[in-house]
mmCIF file with all atom_site columns, C-alpha atoms in Angstrom:
data_model
loop_
_atom_site.group_PDB
_atom_site.id
_atom_site.type_symbol
_atom_site.label_atom_id
_atom_site.label_alt_id
_atom_site.label_comp_id
_atom_site.label_asym_id
_atom_site.label_entity_id
_atom_site.label_seq_id
_atom_site.pdbx_PDB_ins_code
_atom_site.Cartn_x
_atom_site.Cartn_y
_atom_site.Cartn_z
_atom_site.occupancy
_atom_site.B_iso_or_equiv
_atom_site.pdbx_formal_charge
_atom_site.auth_seq_id
_atom_site.auth_comp_id
_atom_site.auth_asym_id
_atom_site.auth_atom_id
_atom_site.pdbx_PDB_model_num
ATOM 1  C CA . MET A 1 1  ? -72.298 99.704  34.495  1.00 68.00 ? 1  MET A CA 1
ATOM 2  C CA . GLU A 1 2  ? -74.740 102.384 33.283  1.00 85.00 ? 2  GLU A CA 1
ATOM 3  C CA . GLU A 1 3  ? -72.282 103.276 30.445  1.00 87.00 ? 3  GLU A CA 1
ATOM 4  C CA . LYS A 1 4  ? -72.300 99.608  29.378  1.00 86.00 ? 4  LYS A CA 1
ATOM 5  C CA . GLN A 1 5  ? -76.041 99.348  29.368  1.00 89.00 ? 5  GLN A CA 1
ATOM 6  C CA . SER A 1 6  ? -76.354 102.704 27.568  1.00 91.00 ? 6  SER A CA 1
ATOM 7  C CA . TYR A 1 7  ? -73.992 101.462 24.925  1.00 89.00 ? 7  TYR A CA 1
ATOM 8  C CA . GLU A 1 8  ? -75.877 98.187  24.441  1.00 89.00 ? 8  GLU A CA 1
ATOM 9  C CA . LYS A 1 9  ? -79.086 100.136 23.986  1.00 92.00 ? 9  LYS A CA 1
ATOM 10 C CA . LYS A 1 10 ? -77.465 102.382 21.395  1.00 90.00 ? 10 LYS A CA 1
ATOM 11 C CA . MET A 1 11 ? -76.051 99.464  19.514  1.00 88.00 ? 11 MET A CA 1
ATOM 12 C CA . GLN A 1 12 ? -79.435 97.583  19.611  1.00 91.00 ? 12 GLN A CA 1
ATOM 13 C CA . ALA A 1 13 ? -81.327 100.791 18.394  1.00 92.00 ? 13 ALA A CA 1
ATOM 14 C CA . GLN A 1 14 ? -78.779 101.244 15.493  1.00 89.00 ? 14 GLN A CA 1
ATOM 15 C CA . LEU A 1 15 ? -79.054 97.586  14.493  1.00 89.00 ? 15 LEU A CA 1
ATOM 16 C CA . ASP A 1 16 ? -82.847 97.815  14.479  1.00 92.00 ? 16 ASP A CA 1
ATOM 17 C CA . GLN A 1 17 ? -82.620 100.887 12.249  1.00 91.00 ? 17 GLN A CA 1
ATOM 18 C CA . TRP A 1 18 ? -80.162 99.158  9.848   1.00 88.00 ? 18 TRP A CA 1
ATOM 19 C CA . LYS A 1 19 ? -82.344 96.065  9.653   1.00 90.00 ? 19 LYS A CA 1
ATOM 20 C CA . ALA A 1 20 ? -85.291 98.363  8.536   1.00 91.00 ? 20 ALA A CA 1
ATOM 21 C CA . GLU A 1 21 ? -83.123 100.136 6.049   1.00 88.00 ? 21 GLU A CA 1
ATOM 22 C CA . ILE A 1 22 ? -81.936 96.779  4.609   1.00 87.00 ? 22 ILE A CA 1
ATOM 23 C CA . GLU A 1 23 ? -85.363 95.637  4.284   1.00 88.00 ? 23 GLU A CA 1
ATOM 24 C CA . LYS A 1 24 ? -86.276 98.941  2.427   1.00 86.00 ? 24 LYS A CA 1
ATOM 25 C CA . MET A 1 25 ? -83.398 98.418  0.103   1.00 82.00 ? 25 MET A CA 1
ATOM 26 C CA . LYS A 1 26 ? -84.558 94.853  -0.462  1.00 81.00 ? 26 LYS A CA 1
ATOM 27 C CA . ALA A 1 27 ? -87.947 96.179  -1.537  1.00 80.00 ? 27 ALA A CA 1
ATOM 28 C CA . GLN A 1 28 ? -86.424 98.723  -3.845  1.00 77.00 ? 28 GLN A CA 1
ATOM 29 C CA . MET A 1 29 ? -84.235 95.979  -5.417  1.00 73.00 ? 29 MET A CA 1
ATOM 30 C CA . LYS A 1 30 ? -87.379 94.148  -6.437  1.00 74.00 ? 30 LYS A CA 1
ATOM 31 C CA . GLU A 1 31 ? -88.564 97.225  -8.328  1.00 72.00 ? 31 GLU A CA 1
ATOM 32 C CA . SER A 1 32 ? -85.157 97.766  -10.063 1.00 68.00 ? 32 SER A CA 1
ATOM 33 C CA . GLN A 1 33 ? -84.146 96.689  -13.475 1.00 69.00 ? 33 GLN A CA 1
ATOM 34 C CA . ALA A 1 34 ? -82.208 93.377  -14.037 1.00 66.00 ? 34 ALA A CA 1
ATOM 35 C CA . ASP A 1 35 ? -78.852 95.042  -14.504 1.00 65.00 ? 35 ASP A CA 1
ATOM 36 C CA . ALA A 1 36 ? -79.079 97.020  -11.248 1.00 73.00 ? 36 ALA A CA 1
ATOM 37 C CA . GLU A 1 37 ? -80.277 93.906  -9.399  1.00 75.00 ? 37 GLU A CA 1
ATOM 38 C CA . ILE A 1 38 ? -76.899 92.459  -9.339  1.00 80.00 ? 38 ILE A CA 1
ATOM 39 C CA . GLU A 1 39 ? -75.391 95.463  -7.674  1.00 80.00 ? 39 GLU A CA 1
ATOM 40 C CA . TYR A 1 40 ? -78.204 95.534  -5.186  1.00 79.00 ? 40 TYR A CA 1
ATOM 41 C CA . LYS A 1 41 ? -77.623 91.917  -4.248  1.00 84.00 ? 41 LYS A CA 1
ATOM 42 C CA . GLU A 1 42 ? -73.879 92.482  -3.840  1.00 86.00 ? 42 GLU A CA 1
ATOM 43 C CA . GLN A 1 43 ? -74.520 95.539  -1.634  1.00 84.00 ? 43 GLN A CA 1
ATOM 44 C CA . LEU A 1 44 ? -77.256 93.700  0.406   1.00 86.00 ? 44 LEU A CA 1
ATOM 45 C CA . ALA A 1 45 ? -74.849 90.769  0.945   1.00 90.00 ? 45 ALA A CA 1
ATOM 46 C CA . GLU A 1 46 ? -72.183 93.155  2.237   1.00 87.00 ? 46 GLU A CA 1
ATOM 47 C CA . LEU A 1 47 ? -74.663 94.896  4.525   1.00 87.00 ? 47 LEU A CA 1
ATOM 48 C CA . ARG A 1 48 ? -76.000 91.707  5.921   1.00 90.00 ? 48 ARG A CA 1
ATOM 49 C CA . ALA A 1 49 ? -72.555 90.404  6.671   1.00 90.00 ? 49 ALA A CA 1
ATOM 50 C CA . LYS A 1 50 ? -71.713 93.581  8.545   1.00 85.00 ? 50 LYS A CA 1
ATOM 51 C CA . ARG A 1 51 ? -75.038 93.527  10.307  1.00 87.00 ? 51 ARG A CA 1
ATOM 52 C CA . ASP A 1 52 ? -74.363 90.035  11.428  1.00 90.00 ? 52 ASP A CA 1
ATOM 53 C CA . GLN A 1 53 ? -70.841 91.092  12.648  1.00 85.00 ? 53 GLN A CA 1
ATOM 54 C CA . MET A 1 54 ? -72.473 93.865  14.769  1.00 83.00 ? 54 MET A CA 1
ATOM 55 C CA . GLU A 1 55 ? -75.122 91.387  16.124  1.00 87.00 ? 55 GLU A CA 1
ATOM 56 C CA . ALA A 1 56 ? -72.203 89.100  17.221  1.00 86.00 ? 56 ALA A CA 1
ATOM 57 C CA . GLU A 1 57 ? -70.401 92.035  18.783  1.00 80.00 ? 57 GLU A CA 1
ATOM 58 C CA . LEU A 1 58 ? -73.512 93.023  20.702  1.00 83.00 ? 58 LEU A CA 1
ATOM 59 C CA . THR A 1 59 ? -73.882 89.418  21.872  1.00 86.00 ? 59 THR A CA 1
ATOM 60 C CA . LYS A 1 60 ? -70.338 89.493  23.138  1.00 81.00 ? 60 LYS A CA 1
ATOM 61 C CA . LEU A 1 61 ? -70.852 92.778  24.789  1.00 79.00 ? 61 LEU A CA 1
ATOM 62 C CA . GLN A 1 62 ? -73.957 91.603  26.601  1.00 82.00 ? 62 GLN A CA 1
ATOM 63 C CA . ALA A 1 63 ? -72.073 88.454  27.724  1.00 83.00 ? 63 ALA A CA 1
ATOM 64 C CA . SER A 1 64 ? -69.021 90.417  28.947  1.00 77.00 ? 64 SER A CA 1
ATOM 65 C CA . GLY A 1 65 ? -68.482 91.594  32.472  1.00 76.00 ? 65 GLY A CA 1
ATOM 66 C CA . THR A 1 66 ? -68.335 95.264  33.383  1.00 74.00 ? 66 THR A CA 1
ATOM 67 C CA . GLU A 1 67 ? -64.608 95.054  33.764  1.00 73.00 ? 67 GLU A CA 1
ATOM 68 C CA . ALA A 1 68 ? -63.993 93.576  30.366  1.00 74.00 ? 68 ALA A CA 1
ATOM 69 C CA . TRP A 1 69 ? -66.380 95.733  28.399  1.00 72.00 ? 69 TRP A CA 1
ATOM 70 C CA . ALA A 1 70 ? -64.001 98.660  28.023  1.00 74.00 ? 70 ALA A CA 1
ATOM 71 C CA . ASP A 1 71 ? -61.553 96.421  26.135  1.00 74.00 ? 71 ASP A CA 1
ATOM 72 C CA . PHE A 1 72 ? -64.391 95.083  24.107  1.00 76.00 ? 72 PHE A CA 1
ATOM 73 C CA . LYS A 1 73 ? -65.715 98.531  23.170  1.00 78.00 ? 73 LYS A CA 1
ATOM 74 C CA . ALA A 1 74 ? -62.777 99.410  20.845  1.00 79.00 ? 74 ALA A CA 1
ATOM 75 C CA . GLY A 1 75 ? -63.570 96.400  18.639  1.00 80.00 ? 75 GLY A CA 1
ATOM 76 C CA . ALA A 1 76 ? -67.234 97.011  18.605  1.00 78.00 ? 76 ALA A CA 1
ATOM 77 C CA . ASP A 1 77 ? -66.601 100.720 17.753  1.00 83.00 ? 77 ASP A CA 1
ATOM 78 C CA . ARG A 1 78 ? -64.494 99.631  14.746  1.00 83.00 ? 78 ARG A CA 1
ATOM 79 C CA . ALA A 1 79 ? -67.211 97.229  13.500  1.00 81.00 ? 79 ALA A CA 1
ATOM 80 C CA . TRP A 1 80 ? -69.770 99.883  14.141  1.00 81.00 ? 80 TRP A CA 1
ATOM 81 C CA . ASP A 1 81 ? -67.932 102.432 11.994  1.00 86.00 ? 81 ASP A CA 1
ATOM 82 C CA . GLU A 1 82 ? -67.537 99.827  9.160   1.00 84.00 ? 82 GLU A CA 1
ATOM 83 C CA . MET A 1 83 ? -71.290 99.129  9.173   1.00 80.00 ? 83 MET A CA 1
ATOM 84 C CA . SER A 1 84 ? -72.102 102.863 9.187   1.00 84.00 ? 84 SER A CA 1
ATOM 85 C CA . GLU A 1 85 ? -69.789 103.360 6.257   1.00 86.00 ? 85 GLU A CA 1
ATOM 86 C CA . ALA A 1 86 ? -71.317 100.414 4.335   1.00 83.00 ? 86 ALA A CA 1
ATOM 87 C CA . MET A 1 87 ? -74.833 101.757 4.968   1.00 81.00 ? 87 MET A CA 1
ATOM 88 C CA . LYS A 1 88 ? -73.850 105.275 3.723   1.00 84.00 ? 88 LYS A CA 1
ATOM 89 C CA . ARG A 1 89 ? -72.325 103.738 0.570   1.00 83.00 ? 89 ARG A CA 1
ATOM 90 C CA . ALA A 1 90 ? -75.394 101.714 -0.082  1.00 79.00 ? 90 ALA A CA 1
ATOM 91 C CA . PHE A 1 91 ? -77.728 104.644 0.241   1.00 76.00 ? 91 PHE A CA 1
ATOM 92 C CA . ASN A 1 92 ? -75.565 106.924 -1.717  1.00 80.00 ? 92 ASN A CA 1
ATOM 93 C CA . ARG A 1 93 ? -75.593 104.346 -4.507  1.00 76.00 ? 93 ARG A CA 1
ATOM 94 C CA . PHE A 1 94 ? -79.172 103.052 -4.428  1.00 69.00 ? 94 PHE A CA 1
ATOM 95 C CA . GLY A 1 95 ? -81.120 105.295 -1.937  1.00 61.00 ? 95 GLY A CA 1
#
């Protein structure tokens, strides 16, 4: 049970960080030139979709029982890794 709660807290903290980083990128986009704005918008759309996926996974985790959460964790880890990679790509490109 403690492992599940710890994992939930870890996921929530990372989501909060990603939300802040997305908002930072959004502010940077407003300062960018018109040609770069299209790239920013595409990247932000991808990040928002991945963030929404992670939020859905966290909601499922919070609703799952302690017995089912181990099965759930593998899917959540995969979505987590995809979001991490998308954030890295975005900051390498625009950061």
